[in-house]
Amino acid sequence: MPKLNHLELYKVLEKTNCRQCGAPTCLAFAAAVLRGEKNLNDCPFLDKAVVEKLGGLTEPRRPERDDWEQALGELQDRIQSSDLSSMPDRLGAVWLGDKLAVKCLGKDFCVDQNGNMTSACHNNRWVAVPLLHYIIDSAGLEPGRNWVHLKELSGGGATWAGLFAQRCEKPLKELVDKHTDLFELIVDIFEGKPAAGFDSDISVVIHPLPKVPVLICYWKKEADLDSSLSLFFDSTASANLDVGSLYTLGVGLLTMFEKIVLTHGKRA
Ligand code: SF4
């Protein structure tokens, strides 16, 4: 039986964007269900019979979860055979005597010699796999602030760019359209730095990982021109983190920003 995509799932929702499911919009809810982060039952307006009928069509995320568990386990095995205490300089991290503290968006994420991660940040599941990849495989190159789009990065950037635009940049643009204060929240909460010298209306640099900065540029709607948004990486990014993990970081950032506007944001 064919599986649903998020637009097909969106069609059966109320489309009132009432947020009772915890998602900012019905469209975000549909995408979250297919990412395995929300359950159909989280929308109180879906009829039980419809939930039952759709349940099997929204399951393809389960294998992804299994993949995630497997990837995490393999990375933890590799961490166990590494010497974390020798890595701080390469990673821009700090050795605390029994664990490595790596700053992620201004918050410390600590990883011990068994690959277990702790942080004061509650919603941190998305960062675990990219963080462990960064610890193990990063070349430790210093970013030179030569900003490029994902498609320009070696190691598969062109392959991932379409999905990245669809799953990260487009929904993030829609989120900023509705919550114009999101950039202020990013600066306040995640130690984002406003950036000058770009032709965009708003530009902010964040550090999801110490040597993997991300530049977010937003162009406001103007006359007949719709708004637009792009994420840029430093040209060293794929040496410090594999492109698949850069994609995961981008989608994880979107998920976190959606949660932030729910709790702190003002609507446009
Ligand atoms: S609960 Fe969520 S999915 Fe359901 S109508 Fe409200 S916003 Fe849409």
Coordinates of C-alpha atoms and ligand atoms in Angstrom, one line a residue:
M1 CA 0.0 0.0 0.0
P2 CA 1.5 3.4 -0.9
K3 CA 2.6 5.6 2.0
L4 CA 1.4 9.1 2.5
N5 CA 3.6 12.2 2.0
H6 CA 3.0 15.2 4.2
L7 CA 0.9 17.1 1.7
E8 CA -1.5 14.1 1.4
L9 CA -1.7 13.9 5.2
Y10 CA -2.3 17.7 5.4
K11 CA -5.3 17.3 3.2
V12 CA -7.2 15.3 5.8
L13 CA -6.5 17.7 8.6
E14 CA -8.7 20.6 9.8
K15 CA -6.3 23.2 8.4
T16 CA -7.2 25.7 11.2
N17 CA -3.6 25.9 12.5
C18 CA -5.1 25.9 16.0
R19 CA -1.9 24.4 17.6
Q20 CA -3.6 22.1 20.0
C21 CA -1.4 19.3 18.8
G22 CA 1.7 21.3 19.8
A23 CA 2.7 22.1 16.2
P24 CA 2.7 25.7 14.9
T25 CA 0.6 24.7 11.8
C26 CA -1.3 21.8 10.4
L27 CA 1.4 21.4 7.8
A28 CA 4.1 21.3 10.4
F29 CA 2.1 18.7 12.2
A30 CA 1.8 16.5 9.1
A31 CA 5.6 16.7 8.6
A32 CA 6.2 15.9 12.2
V33 CA 4.0 12.8 12.0
L34 CA 6.0 11.6 9.1
R35 CA 9.3 12.3 10.9
G36 CA 8.0 10.2 13.7
E37 CA 8.0 13.1 16.1
K38 CA 4.2 13.4 16.5
N39 CA 1.3 10.9 16.6
L40 CA -1.9 11.2 14.6
N41 CA -3.7 11.1 17.9
D42 CA -2.1 14.4 18.9
C43 CA -4.6 16.2 16.7
P44 CA -7.9 16.0 18.7
F45 CA -9.9 16.8 15.5
L46 CA -9.0 13.7 13.6
D47 CA -11.8 11.1 13.7
K48 CA -10.8 7.8 15.3
A49 CA -11.7 5.8 12.2
V50 CA -9.5 8.1 10.1
V51 CA -6.6 7.7 12.5
E52 CA -7.0 3.9 12.2
K53 CA -7.1 4.1 8.4
L54 CA -4.1 6.4 8.2
G55 CA -2.0 4.7 10.9
G56 CA -0.4 2.2 8.6
L57 CA 0.2 4.8 5.9
T58 CA 2.3 7.0 8.2
E59 CA 4.6 4.2 9.5
P60 CA 7.6 4.5 7.2
R61 CA 9.3 6.6 9.9
R62 CA 9.7 3.6 12.1
P63 CA 12.6 2.2 10.1
E64 CA 14.2 5.7 10.3
R65 CA 14.0 5.5 14.0
D66 CA 15.6 2.1 14.0
D67 CA 18.3 3.5 11.6
W68 CA 18.8 6.3 14.1
E69 CA 19.3 3.9 17.0
Q70 CA 21.6 1.8 15.0
A71 CA 23.7 4.8 13.9
L72 CA 23.9 6.0 17.4
G73 CA 25.0 2.6 18.7
E74 CA 27.8 2.4 16.1
L75 CA 29.0 5.9 16.8
Q76 CA 29.1 5.1 20.6
D77 CA 31.2 2.0 19.8
R78 CA 33.6 4.2 17.9
I79 CA 33.7 6.7 20.8
Q80 CA 34.6 3.9 23.2
S81 CA 37.7 3.1 21.2
S82 CA 38.8 6.8 20.9
D83 CA 40.6 9.0 23.4
L84 CA 38.3 11.9 24.1
S85 CA 40.8 13.7 26.2
S86 CA 43.1 14.2 23.2
M87 CA 40.4 15.9 21.1
P88 CA 39.5 19.4 22.6
D89 CA 41.8 21.5 20.4
R90 CA 40.7 19.8 17.2
L91 CA 37.0 20.2 18.0
G92 CA 37.0 23.6 19.8
A93 CA 35.8 21.8 22.9
V94 CA 36.8 21.5 26.6
W95 CA 37.9 18.4 28.4
L96 CA 36.3 18.3 31.9
G97 CA 38.4 15.4 33.3
D98 CA 35.8 12.6 32.5
K99 CA 33.9 14.1 29.6
L100 CA 34.2 16.3 26.6
A101 CA 32.1 19.5 26.6
V102 CA 31.1 20.7 23.2
K103 CA 29.2 24.0 22.7
C104 CA 26.0 23.6 20.6
L105 CA 24.1 26.8 20.0
G106 CA 25.8 28.3 23.1
K107 CA 24.9 25.4 25.4
D108 CA 27.3 22.7 26.7
F109 CA 26.7 19.2 25.4
C110 CA 28.8 16.7 27.3
V111 CA 29.9 13.3 26.0
D112 CA 31.6 10.7 28.1
Q113 CA 33.9 7.9 27.0
N114 CA 30.9 5.6 26.5
G115 CA 29.4 8.0 24.0
N116 CA 26.6 9.0 26.4
M117 CA 25.4 12.6 25.9
T118 CA 24.0 15.0 28.6
S119 CA 23.0 18.6 28.4
A120 CA 20.8 21.2 30.1
C121 CA 18.9 21.3 26.8
H122 CA 15.8 19.1 26.9
N123 CA 15.1 18.8 23.2
N124 CA 18.5 17.4 22.1
R125 CA 17.7 14.1 20.4
W126 CA 18.4 15.6 16.9
V127 CA 21.9 16.7 17.8
A128 CA 23.2 13.3 19.1
V129 CA 24.2 11.7 15.8
P130 CA 25.8 14.9 14.2
L131 CA 27.6 15.6 17.4
L132 CA 29.2 12.1 17.7
H133 CA 30.1 12.3 14.0
Y134 CA 31.7 15.7 14.6
I135 CA 33.7 14.3 17.6
I136 CA 35.0 11.3 15.7
D137 CA 35.5 12.5 12.2
S138 CA 35.9 16.3 12.2
A139 CA 39.1 17.5 10.5
G140 CA 39.1 20.4 12.9
L141 CA 39.6 23.0 10.1
E142 CA 39.1 26.6 11.2
P143 CA 36.1 28.2 9.4
G144 CA 37.2 31.0 7.1
R145 CA 33.8 32.6 6.6
N146 CA 33.6 31.8 2.9
W147 CA 29.9 31.1 2.9
V148 CA 28.5 28.5 0.4
H149 CA 25.2 26.7 -0.1
L150 CA 24.9 23.0 0.8
K151 CA 24.9 22.1 -2.9
E152 CA 28.4 23.5 -3.3
L153 CA 29.9 21.4 -0.6
S154 CA 32.0 18.3 -1.5
G155 CA 31.0 14.9 -0.2
G156 CA 27.4 14.9 -1.6
G157 CA 26.2 18.5 -1.1
A158 CA 24.5 18.5 -4.6
T159 CA 22.7 15.3 -3.8
W160 CA 21.3 16.5 -0.5
A161 CA 20.5 20.1 -1.6
G162 CA 17.0 19.4 -2.9
L163 CA 15.8 17.6 0.2
F164 CA 17.5 20.2 2.3
A165 CA 15.6 23.0 0.6
Q166 CA 12.3 21.1 1.0
R167 CA 12.7 19.9 4.6
C168 CA 14.6 22.7 6.1
E169 CA 14.8 26.0 4.2
K170 CA 11.2 26.2 2.9
P171 CA 9.5 25.4 6.2
L172 CA 11.9 27.7 8.0
K173 CA 11.0 30.5 5.6
E174 CA 7.3 29.9 6.3
L175 CA 8.0 29.9 10.0
V176 CA 9.9 33.3 9.8
D177 CA 7.1 34.7 7.6
K178 CA 4.7 34.0 10.5
H179 CA 7.0 34.8 13.4
T180 CA 9.1 37.8 12.4
D181 CA 10.7 37.9 15.9
L182 CA 12.3 34.4 15.4
F183 CA 15.7 36.0 14.6
E184 CA 15.7 38.0 17.8
L185 CA 14.9 34.8 19.7
I186 CA 17.8 33.0 17.9
V187 CA 20.1 35.8 19.0
D188 CA 18.8 35.8 22.6
I189 CA 18.5 32.1 23.3
F190 CA 21.1 30.5 21.0
E191 CA 23.9 33.2 21.1
G192 CA 23.2 34.0 17.4
K193 CA 25.2 36.9 16.0
P194 CA 23.6 39.4 13.6
A195 CA 25.8 39.5 10.5
A196 CA 26.5 42.4 8.2
G197 CA 27.7 42.6 4.6
F198 CA 25.1 40.4 2.9
D199 CA 22.3 41.6 0.6
S200 CA 19.6 40.0 2.7
D201 CA 17.2 41.9 5.0
I202 CA 18.2 39.8 8.1
S203 CA 21.4 37.7 8.5
V204 CA 22.3 35.8 11.6
V205 CA 25.2 33.4 12.3
I206 CA 24.8 30.5 14.7
H207 CA 27.1 27.7 15.8
P208 CA 25.3 24.3 16.0
L209 CA 28.8 23.0 16.6
P210 CA 32.0 25.0 17.4
K211 CA 33.6 24.7 13.9
V212 CA 30.4 24.4 11.9
P213 CA 28.8 27.8 11.8
V214 CA 25.6 28.4 9.8
L215 CA 24.6 31.7 8.2
I216 CA 20.8 32.2 7.9
C217 CA 19.7 34.9 5.5
Y218 CA 16.1 36.1 5.1
W219 CA 14.7 38.4 2.4
K220 CA 11.4 40.0 3.2
K221 CA 8.4 39.9 0.8
E222 CA 8.5 42.9 -1.5
A223 CA 5.8 43.9 -4.0
D224 CA 5.4 40.9 -6.3
L225 CA 8.4 39.1 -4.9
D226 CA 7.8 36.5 -2.2
S227 CA 10.1 36.3 0.8
S228 CA 12.9 33.8 0.7
L229 CA 15.4 32.2 3.1
S230 CA 18.7 30.4 2.6
L231 CA 21.1 28.6 4.9
F232 CA 24.8 28.9 4.1
F233 CA 27.7 26.8 5.5
D234 CA 31.4 27.7 5.7
S235 CA 33.3 26.1 2.8
T236 CA 35.2 24.0 5.3
A237 CA 31.9 22.5 6.7
S238 CA 32.0 19.1 5.0
A239 CA 35.5 18.5 6.2
N240 CA 34.3 19.1 9.7
L241 CA 31.0 17.2 9.4
D242 CA 29.7 14.9 6.8
V243 CA 27.0 16.3 4.5
G244 CA 24.3 13.9 5.8
S245 CA 24.9 15.2 9.3
L246 CA 24.7 18.8 8.0
Y247 CA 21.3 18.0 6.6
T248 CA 20.3 16.5 10.0
L249 CA 21.5 19.6 11.8
G250 CA 19.4 21.8 9.5
V251 CA 16.2 19.8 10.0
G252 CA 16.9 19.6 13.7
L253 CA 17.4 23.4 13.9
L254 CA 14.0 23.8 12.2
T255 CA 12.3 21.5 14.7
M256 CA 13.9 23.4 17.6
F257 CA 12.9 26.8 16.2
E258 CA 9.3 25.6 15.8
K259 CA 9.3 24.7 19.5
I260 CA 10.8 28.1 20.4
V261 CA 8.2 30.2 18.6
L262 CA 5.5 28.1 20.3
T263 CA 6.7 29.1 23.7
H264 CA 8.3 32.5 23.1
G265 CA 7.2 33.8 19.7
K266 CA 4.9 36.5 18.5
R267 CA 2.9 36.1 15.3
A268 CA 3.4 38.5 12.5
Ligands
SF4_1 S1 -4.5 20.2 16.4 FE1 -2.7 20.6 15.0 S2 -3.2 19.3 13.2 FE2 -5.1 19.4 14.3 S3 -6.1 21.1 13.5 FE3 -5.0 22.0 15.2 S4 -3.0 22.6 14.3 FE4 -4.0 21.3 12.8

